[in-house]
mmCIF file of C-alpha atoms and ligand atoms in Angstrom:
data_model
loop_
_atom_site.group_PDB
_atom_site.id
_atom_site.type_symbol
_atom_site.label_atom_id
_atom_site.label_comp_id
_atom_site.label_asym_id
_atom_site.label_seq_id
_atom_site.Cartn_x
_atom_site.Cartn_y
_atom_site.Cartn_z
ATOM 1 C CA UNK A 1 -36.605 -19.191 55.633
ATOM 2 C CA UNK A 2 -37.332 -21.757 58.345
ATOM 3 C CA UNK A 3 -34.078 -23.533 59.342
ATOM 4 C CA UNK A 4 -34.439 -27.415 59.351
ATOM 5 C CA UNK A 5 -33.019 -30.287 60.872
ATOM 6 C CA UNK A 6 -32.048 -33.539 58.487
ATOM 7 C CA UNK A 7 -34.358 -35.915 58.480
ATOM 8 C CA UNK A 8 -33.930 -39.126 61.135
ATOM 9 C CA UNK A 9 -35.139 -42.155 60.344
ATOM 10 C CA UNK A 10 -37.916 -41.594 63.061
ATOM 11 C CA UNK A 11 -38.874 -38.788 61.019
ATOM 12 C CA UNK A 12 -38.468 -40.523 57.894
ATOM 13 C CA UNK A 13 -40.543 -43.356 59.149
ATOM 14 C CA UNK A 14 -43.468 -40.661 60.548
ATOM 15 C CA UNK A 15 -43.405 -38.819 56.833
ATOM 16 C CA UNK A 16 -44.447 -42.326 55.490
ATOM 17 C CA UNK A 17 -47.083 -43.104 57.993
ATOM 18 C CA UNK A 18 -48.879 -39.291 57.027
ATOM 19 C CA UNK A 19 -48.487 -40.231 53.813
ATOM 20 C CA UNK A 20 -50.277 -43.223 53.767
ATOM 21 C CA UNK A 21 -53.248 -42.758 56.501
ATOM 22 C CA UNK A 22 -56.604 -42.718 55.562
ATOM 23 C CA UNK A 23 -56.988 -39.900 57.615
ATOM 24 C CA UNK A 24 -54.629 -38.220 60.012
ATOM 25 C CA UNK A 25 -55.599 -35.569 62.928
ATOM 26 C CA UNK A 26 -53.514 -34.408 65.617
ATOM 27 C CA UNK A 27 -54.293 -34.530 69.440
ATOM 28 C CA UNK A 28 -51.968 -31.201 71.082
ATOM 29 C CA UNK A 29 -51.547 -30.760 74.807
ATOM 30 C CA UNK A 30 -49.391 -28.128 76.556
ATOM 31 C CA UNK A 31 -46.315 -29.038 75.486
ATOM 32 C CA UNK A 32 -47.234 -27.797 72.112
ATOM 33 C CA UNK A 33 -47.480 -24.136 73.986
ATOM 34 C CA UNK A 34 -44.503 -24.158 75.881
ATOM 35 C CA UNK A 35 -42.290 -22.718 73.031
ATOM 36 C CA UNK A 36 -44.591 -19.539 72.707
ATOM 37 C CA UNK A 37 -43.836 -18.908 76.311
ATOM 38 C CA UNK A 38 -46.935 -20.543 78.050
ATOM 39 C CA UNK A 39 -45.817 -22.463 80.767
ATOM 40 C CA UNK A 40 -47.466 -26.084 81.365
ATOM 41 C CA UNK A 41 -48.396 -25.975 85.000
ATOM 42 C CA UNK A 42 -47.629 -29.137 85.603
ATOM 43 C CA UNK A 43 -43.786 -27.906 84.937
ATOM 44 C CA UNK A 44 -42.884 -27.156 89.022
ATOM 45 C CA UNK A 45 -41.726 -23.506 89.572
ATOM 46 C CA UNK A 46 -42.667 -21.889 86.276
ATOM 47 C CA UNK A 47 -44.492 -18.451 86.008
ATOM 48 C CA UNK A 48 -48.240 -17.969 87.175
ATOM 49 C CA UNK A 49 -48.927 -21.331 88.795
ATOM 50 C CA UNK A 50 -45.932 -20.658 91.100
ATOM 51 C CA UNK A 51 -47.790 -18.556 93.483
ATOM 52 C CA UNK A 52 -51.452 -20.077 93.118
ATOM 53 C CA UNK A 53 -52.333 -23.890 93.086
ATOM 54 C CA UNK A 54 -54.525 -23.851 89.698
ATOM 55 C CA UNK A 55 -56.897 -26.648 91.216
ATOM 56 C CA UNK A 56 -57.846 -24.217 93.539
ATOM 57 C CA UNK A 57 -57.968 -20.898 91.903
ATOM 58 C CA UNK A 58 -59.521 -21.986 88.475
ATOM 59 C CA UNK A 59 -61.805 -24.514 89.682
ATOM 60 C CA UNK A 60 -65.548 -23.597 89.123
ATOM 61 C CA UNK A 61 -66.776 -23.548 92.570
ATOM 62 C CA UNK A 62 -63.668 -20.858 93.590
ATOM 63 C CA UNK A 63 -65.592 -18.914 90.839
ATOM 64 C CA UNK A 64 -69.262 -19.656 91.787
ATOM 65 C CA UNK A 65 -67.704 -18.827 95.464
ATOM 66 C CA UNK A 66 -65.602 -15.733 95.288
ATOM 67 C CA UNK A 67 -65.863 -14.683 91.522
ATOM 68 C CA UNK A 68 -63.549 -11.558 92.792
ATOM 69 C CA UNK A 69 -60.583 -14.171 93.396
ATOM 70 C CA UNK A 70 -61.285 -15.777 90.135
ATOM 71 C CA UNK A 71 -61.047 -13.047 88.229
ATOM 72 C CA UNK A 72 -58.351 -11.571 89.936
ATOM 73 C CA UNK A 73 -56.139 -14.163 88.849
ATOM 74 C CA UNK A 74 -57.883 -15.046 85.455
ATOM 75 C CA UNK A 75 -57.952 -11.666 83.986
ATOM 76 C CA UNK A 76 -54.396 -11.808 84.772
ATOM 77 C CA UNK A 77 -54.000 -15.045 82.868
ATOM 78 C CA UNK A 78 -56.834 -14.072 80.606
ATOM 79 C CA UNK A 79 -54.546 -10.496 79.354
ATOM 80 C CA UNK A 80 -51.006 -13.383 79.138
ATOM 81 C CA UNK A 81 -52.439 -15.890 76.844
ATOM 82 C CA UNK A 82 -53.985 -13.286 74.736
ATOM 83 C CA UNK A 83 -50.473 -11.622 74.408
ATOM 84 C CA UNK A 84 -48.938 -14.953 72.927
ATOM 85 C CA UNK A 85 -47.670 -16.422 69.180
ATOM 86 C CA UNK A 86 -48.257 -18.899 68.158
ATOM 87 C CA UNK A 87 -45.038 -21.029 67.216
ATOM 88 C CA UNK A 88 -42.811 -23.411 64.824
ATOM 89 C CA UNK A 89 -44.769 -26.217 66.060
ATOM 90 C CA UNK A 90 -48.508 -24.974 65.769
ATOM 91 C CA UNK A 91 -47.088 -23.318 61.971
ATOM 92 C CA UNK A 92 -45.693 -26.984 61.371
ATOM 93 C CA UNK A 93 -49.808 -28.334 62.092
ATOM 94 C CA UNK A 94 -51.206 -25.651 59.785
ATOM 95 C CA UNK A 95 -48.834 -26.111 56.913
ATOM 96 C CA UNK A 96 -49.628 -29.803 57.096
ATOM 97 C CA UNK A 97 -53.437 -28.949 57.147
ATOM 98 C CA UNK A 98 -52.467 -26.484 53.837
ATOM 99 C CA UNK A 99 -50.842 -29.872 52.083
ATOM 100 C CA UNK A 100 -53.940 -31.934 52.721
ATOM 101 C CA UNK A 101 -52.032 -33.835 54.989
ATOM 102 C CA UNK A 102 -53.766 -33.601 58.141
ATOM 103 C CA UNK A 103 -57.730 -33.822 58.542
ATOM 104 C CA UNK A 104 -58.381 -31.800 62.089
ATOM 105 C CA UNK A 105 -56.523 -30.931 65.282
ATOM 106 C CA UNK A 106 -57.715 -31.655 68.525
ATOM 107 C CA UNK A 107 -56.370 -29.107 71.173
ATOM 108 C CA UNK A 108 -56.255 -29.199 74.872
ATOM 109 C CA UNK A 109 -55.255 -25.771 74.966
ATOM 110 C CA UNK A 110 -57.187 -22.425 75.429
ATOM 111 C CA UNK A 111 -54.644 -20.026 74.608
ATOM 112 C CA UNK A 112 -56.301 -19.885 70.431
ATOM 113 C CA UNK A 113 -52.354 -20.412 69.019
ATOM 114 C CA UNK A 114 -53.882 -22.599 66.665
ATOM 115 C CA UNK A 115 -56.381 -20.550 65.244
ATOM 116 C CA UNK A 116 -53.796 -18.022 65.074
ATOM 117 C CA UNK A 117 -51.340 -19.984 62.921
ATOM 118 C CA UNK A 118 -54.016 -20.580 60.478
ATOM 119 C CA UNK A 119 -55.945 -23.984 61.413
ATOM 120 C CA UNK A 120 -59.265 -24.528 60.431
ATOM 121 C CA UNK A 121 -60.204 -27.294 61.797
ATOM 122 C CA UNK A 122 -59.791 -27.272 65.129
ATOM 123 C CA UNK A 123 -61.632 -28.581 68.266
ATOM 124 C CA UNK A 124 -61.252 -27.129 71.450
ATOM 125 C CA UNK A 125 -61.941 -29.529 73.986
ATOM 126 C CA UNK A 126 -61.096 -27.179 77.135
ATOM 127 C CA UNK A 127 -62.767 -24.399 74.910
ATOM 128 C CA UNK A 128 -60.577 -21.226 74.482
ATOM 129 C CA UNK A 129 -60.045 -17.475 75.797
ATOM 130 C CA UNK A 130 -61.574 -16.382 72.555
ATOM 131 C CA UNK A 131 -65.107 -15.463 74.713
ATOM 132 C CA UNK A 132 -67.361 -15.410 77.934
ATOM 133 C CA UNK A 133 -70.162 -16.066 78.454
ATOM 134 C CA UNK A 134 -73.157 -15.838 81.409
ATOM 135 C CA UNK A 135 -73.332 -18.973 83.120
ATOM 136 C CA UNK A 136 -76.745 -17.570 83.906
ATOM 137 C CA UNK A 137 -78.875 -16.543 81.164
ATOM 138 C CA UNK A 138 -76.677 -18.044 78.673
ATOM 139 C CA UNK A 139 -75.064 -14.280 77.049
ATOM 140 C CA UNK A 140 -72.340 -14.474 75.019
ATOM 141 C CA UNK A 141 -69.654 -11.568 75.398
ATOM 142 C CA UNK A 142 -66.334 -10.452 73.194
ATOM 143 C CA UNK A 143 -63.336 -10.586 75.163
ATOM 144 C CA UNK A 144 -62.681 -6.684 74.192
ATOM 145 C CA UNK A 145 -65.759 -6.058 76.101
ATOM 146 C CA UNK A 146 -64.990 -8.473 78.806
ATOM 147 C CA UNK A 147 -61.529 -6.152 79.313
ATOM 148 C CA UNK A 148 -63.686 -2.916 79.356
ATOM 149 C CA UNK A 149 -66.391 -4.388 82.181
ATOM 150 C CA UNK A 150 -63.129 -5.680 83.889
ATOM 151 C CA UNK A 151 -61.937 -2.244 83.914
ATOM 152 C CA UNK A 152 -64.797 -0.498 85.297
ATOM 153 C CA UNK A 153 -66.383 -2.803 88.184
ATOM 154 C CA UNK A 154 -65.149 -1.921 91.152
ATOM 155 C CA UNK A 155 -65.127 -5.381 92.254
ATOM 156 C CA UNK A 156 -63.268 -6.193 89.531
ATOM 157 C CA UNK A 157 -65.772 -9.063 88.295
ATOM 158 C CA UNK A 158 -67.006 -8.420 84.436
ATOM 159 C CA UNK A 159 -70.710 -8.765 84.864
ATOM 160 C CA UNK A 160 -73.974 -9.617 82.403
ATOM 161 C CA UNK A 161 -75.314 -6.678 81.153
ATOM 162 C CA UNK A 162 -79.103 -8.359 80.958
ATOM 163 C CA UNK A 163 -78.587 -10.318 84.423
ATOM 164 C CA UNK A 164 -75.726 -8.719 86.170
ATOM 165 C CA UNK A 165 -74.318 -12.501 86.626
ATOM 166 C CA UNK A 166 -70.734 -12.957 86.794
ATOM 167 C CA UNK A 167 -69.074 -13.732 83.536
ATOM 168 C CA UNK A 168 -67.462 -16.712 82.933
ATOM 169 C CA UNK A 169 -64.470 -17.437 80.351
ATOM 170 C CA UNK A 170 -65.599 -20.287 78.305
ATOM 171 C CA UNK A 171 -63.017 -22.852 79.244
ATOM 172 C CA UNK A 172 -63.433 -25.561 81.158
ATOM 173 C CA UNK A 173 -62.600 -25.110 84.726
ATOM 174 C CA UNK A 174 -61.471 -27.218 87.045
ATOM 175 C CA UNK A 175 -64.420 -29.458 87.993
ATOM 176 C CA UNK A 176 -66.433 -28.986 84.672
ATOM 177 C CA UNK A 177 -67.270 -31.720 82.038
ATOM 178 C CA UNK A 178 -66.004 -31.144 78.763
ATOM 179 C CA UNK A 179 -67.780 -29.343 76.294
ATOM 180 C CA UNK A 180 -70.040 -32.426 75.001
ATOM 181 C CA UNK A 181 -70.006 -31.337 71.186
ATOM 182 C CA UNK A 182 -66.144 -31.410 71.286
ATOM 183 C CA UNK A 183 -65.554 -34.519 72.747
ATOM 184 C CA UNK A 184 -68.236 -36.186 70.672
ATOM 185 C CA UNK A 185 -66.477 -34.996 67.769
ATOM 186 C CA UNK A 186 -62.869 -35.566 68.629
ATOM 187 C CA UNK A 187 -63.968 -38.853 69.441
ATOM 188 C CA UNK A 188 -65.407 -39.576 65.660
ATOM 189 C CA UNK A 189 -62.181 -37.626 64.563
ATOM 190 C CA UNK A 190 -60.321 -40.453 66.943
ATOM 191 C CA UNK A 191 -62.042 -42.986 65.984
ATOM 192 C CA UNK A 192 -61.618 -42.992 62.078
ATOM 193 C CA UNK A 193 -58.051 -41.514 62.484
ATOM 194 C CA UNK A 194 -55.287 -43.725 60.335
ATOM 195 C CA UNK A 195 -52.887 -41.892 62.324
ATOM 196 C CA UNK A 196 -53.089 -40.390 65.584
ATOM 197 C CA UNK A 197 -50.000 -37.828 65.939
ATOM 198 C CA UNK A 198 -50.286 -37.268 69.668
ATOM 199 C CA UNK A 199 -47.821 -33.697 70.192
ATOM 200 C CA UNK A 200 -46.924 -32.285 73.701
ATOM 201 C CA UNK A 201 -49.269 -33.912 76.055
ATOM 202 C CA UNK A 202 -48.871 -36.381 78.850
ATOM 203 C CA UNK A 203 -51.806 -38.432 78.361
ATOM 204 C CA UNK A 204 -53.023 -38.560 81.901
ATOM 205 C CA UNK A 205 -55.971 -36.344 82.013
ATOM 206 C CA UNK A 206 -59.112 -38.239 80.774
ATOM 207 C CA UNK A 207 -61.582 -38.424 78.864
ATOM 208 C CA UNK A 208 -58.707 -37.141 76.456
ATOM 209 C CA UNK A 209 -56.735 -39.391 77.285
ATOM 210 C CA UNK A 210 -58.815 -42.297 76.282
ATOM 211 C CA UNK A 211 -58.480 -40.895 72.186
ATOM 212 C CA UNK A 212 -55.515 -42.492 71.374
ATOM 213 C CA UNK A 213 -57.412 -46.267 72.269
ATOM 214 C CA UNK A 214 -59.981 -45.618 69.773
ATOM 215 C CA UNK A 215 -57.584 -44.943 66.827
ATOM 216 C CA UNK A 216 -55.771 -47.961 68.010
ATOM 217 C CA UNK A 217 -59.100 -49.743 68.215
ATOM 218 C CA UNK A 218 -60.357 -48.499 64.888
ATOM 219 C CA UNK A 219 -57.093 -50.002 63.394
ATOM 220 C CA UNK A 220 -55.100 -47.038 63.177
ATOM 221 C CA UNK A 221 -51.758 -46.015 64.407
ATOM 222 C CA UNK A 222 -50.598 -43.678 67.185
ATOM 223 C CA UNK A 223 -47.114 -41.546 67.098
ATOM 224 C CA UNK A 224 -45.984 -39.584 69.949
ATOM 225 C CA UNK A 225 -44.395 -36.595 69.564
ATOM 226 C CA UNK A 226 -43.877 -35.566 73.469
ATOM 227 C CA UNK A 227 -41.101 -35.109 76.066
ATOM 228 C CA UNK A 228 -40.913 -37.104 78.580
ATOM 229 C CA UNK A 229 -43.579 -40.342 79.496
ATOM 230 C CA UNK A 230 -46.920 -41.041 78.588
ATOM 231 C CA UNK A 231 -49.081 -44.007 79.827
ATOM 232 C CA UNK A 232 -48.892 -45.273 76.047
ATOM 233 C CA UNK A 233 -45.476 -44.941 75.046
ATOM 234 C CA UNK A 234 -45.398 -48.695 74.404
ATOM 235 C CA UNK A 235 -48.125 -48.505 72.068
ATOM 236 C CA UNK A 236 -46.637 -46.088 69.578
ATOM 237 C CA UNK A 237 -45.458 -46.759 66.152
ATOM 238 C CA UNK A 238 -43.206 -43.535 66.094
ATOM 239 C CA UNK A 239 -41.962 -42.242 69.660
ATOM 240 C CA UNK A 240 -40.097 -38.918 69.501
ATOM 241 C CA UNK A 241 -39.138 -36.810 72.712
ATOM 242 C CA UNK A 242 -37.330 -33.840 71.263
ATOM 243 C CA UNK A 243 -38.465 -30.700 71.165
ATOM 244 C CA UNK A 244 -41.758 -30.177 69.552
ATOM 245 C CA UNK A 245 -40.905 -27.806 67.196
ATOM 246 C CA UNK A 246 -37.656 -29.443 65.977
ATOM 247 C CA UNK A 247 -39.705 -32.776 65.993
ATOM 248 C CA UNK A 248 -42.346 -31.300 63.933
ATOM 249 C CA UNK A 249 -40.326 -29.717 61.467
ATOM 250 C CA UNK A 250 -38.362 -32.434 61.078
ATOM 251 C CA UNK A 251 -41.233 -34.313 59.783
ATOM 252 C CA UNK A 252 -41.983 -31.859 57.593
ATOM 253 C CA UNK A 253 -38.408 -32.092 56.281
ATOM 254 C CA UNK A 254 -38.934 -35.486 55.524
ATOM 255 C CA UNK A 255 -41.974 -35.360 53.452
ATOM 256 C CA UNK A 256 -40.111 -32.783 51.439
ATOM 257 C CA UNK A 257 -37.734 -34.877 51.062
ATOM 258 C CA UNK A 258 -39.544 -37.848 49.870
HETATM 259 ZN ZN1 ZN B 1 -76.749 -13.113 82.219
#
């Protein structure tokens, strides 16, 4: 059994907004992560990004460049995230998803914690850790397969088997455009959203941070479920800064409760 807070009337308040949107999706960030031990590297001093500065490192022209660097730190990162739960907060999304409550999430995470609690529809807009591919000839490859050529280049650089191009992991690196299928659809999701519930992200990185205007614009509502300040706190209908999990399952306390 799941332990769970009462109900505030913030939470209270959010249970009634879900309840009555058209359509609600949530928009995750890496706050959403932190709890399953994946530090957000804008956090100073935690874990990986303490010795590297992740501009650098994963940017795509440090892997076009020296893929040997790259991968020396990404299959590093690559073998982490893939070690990872997912937590209270992504179980909280999925449940919701189970009810009927909520329509999609929209993820700027790789790390796949969401398909692992049992989401289905998800959109990746950074893509995920779930695969490579050949930036090259266009080769998709398993990330089992990506650990094997890892293993055996000498170089340490997993490599096409038809082109003998570098692999690449298919997020989106520093310097890349987002995936345009994703944001095209996380826009549509945005834009006919009721409710936005906006969970562990700063929303300062664009274009995702320009969602939450369009459900506004569409005549929905936003909540904010995130510590510390976003650019849109002032905008929200429901602004809660605890910690994700105990936020989330707090809400889902409340619509038991109605
Ligand atoms: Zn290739």
């Amino acid at each position: 059994m799941r332990s769970r807070l009462a109900p505030r009337s913030e939470h209270v308040r959010l249970a009634e907004l879900v309840r009555d949107a058209r359509s609600v999706v949530a928009l995750t960030g890496a706050g959403v992560s932190v709890p399953s031990g994946i530090p957000d590297f804008r956090s100073p001093g935690t874990g990986l990004w303490q010795q590297v500065d992740p501009m650098e490192v994963a940017h795509i022209d440090a892997f076009h460049s020296d893929p040997a660097r790259f991968w020396g730190f990404y299959g590093t990162r690559f073998a982490t995230l893939s070690s990872k739960l997912p937590n209270g907060a992504h179980q909280a999304l999925a449940e919701l998803e189970q009810r009927g409550l909520l329509d999609a999430v929209i993820t700027q995470n790789v790390d796949m914690l969401h398909r692992k609690a049992g989401t289905r529809e998800l959109v990746e807009v950074h893509g995920s850790i779930a695969s490579c591919s050949c930036p090259a000839c266009g080769r998709a490859v398993t990330p089992d397969q990506v650990r094997e050529r890892l293993r055996a280049e000498p170089d340490g650089v997993p490599r096409c088997d038809r082109c003998a191009g570098p692999l690449k992991p298919d997020v989106v690196l520093f310097g890349e455009l987002l995936p345009e299928d994703a944001l095209r659809r996380a826009q549509e999701l945005c834009e006919r959203a009721g409710l936005l519930l906006c969970i562990g992200s700063s929303l300062e990185v664009y274009p995702v941070a320009g969602l939450p205007a369009l459900t506004l614009a569409g005549g929905g509502v936003v909540a904010i479920l995130t510590q510390g300040p976003t650019p849109i706190d002032e905008l929200a209908s429901v602004r809660l800064d605890g910690d994700v999990v105990d936020e989330l399952q707090g809400l889902l306390g409340a619509l038991d409760d109605a």
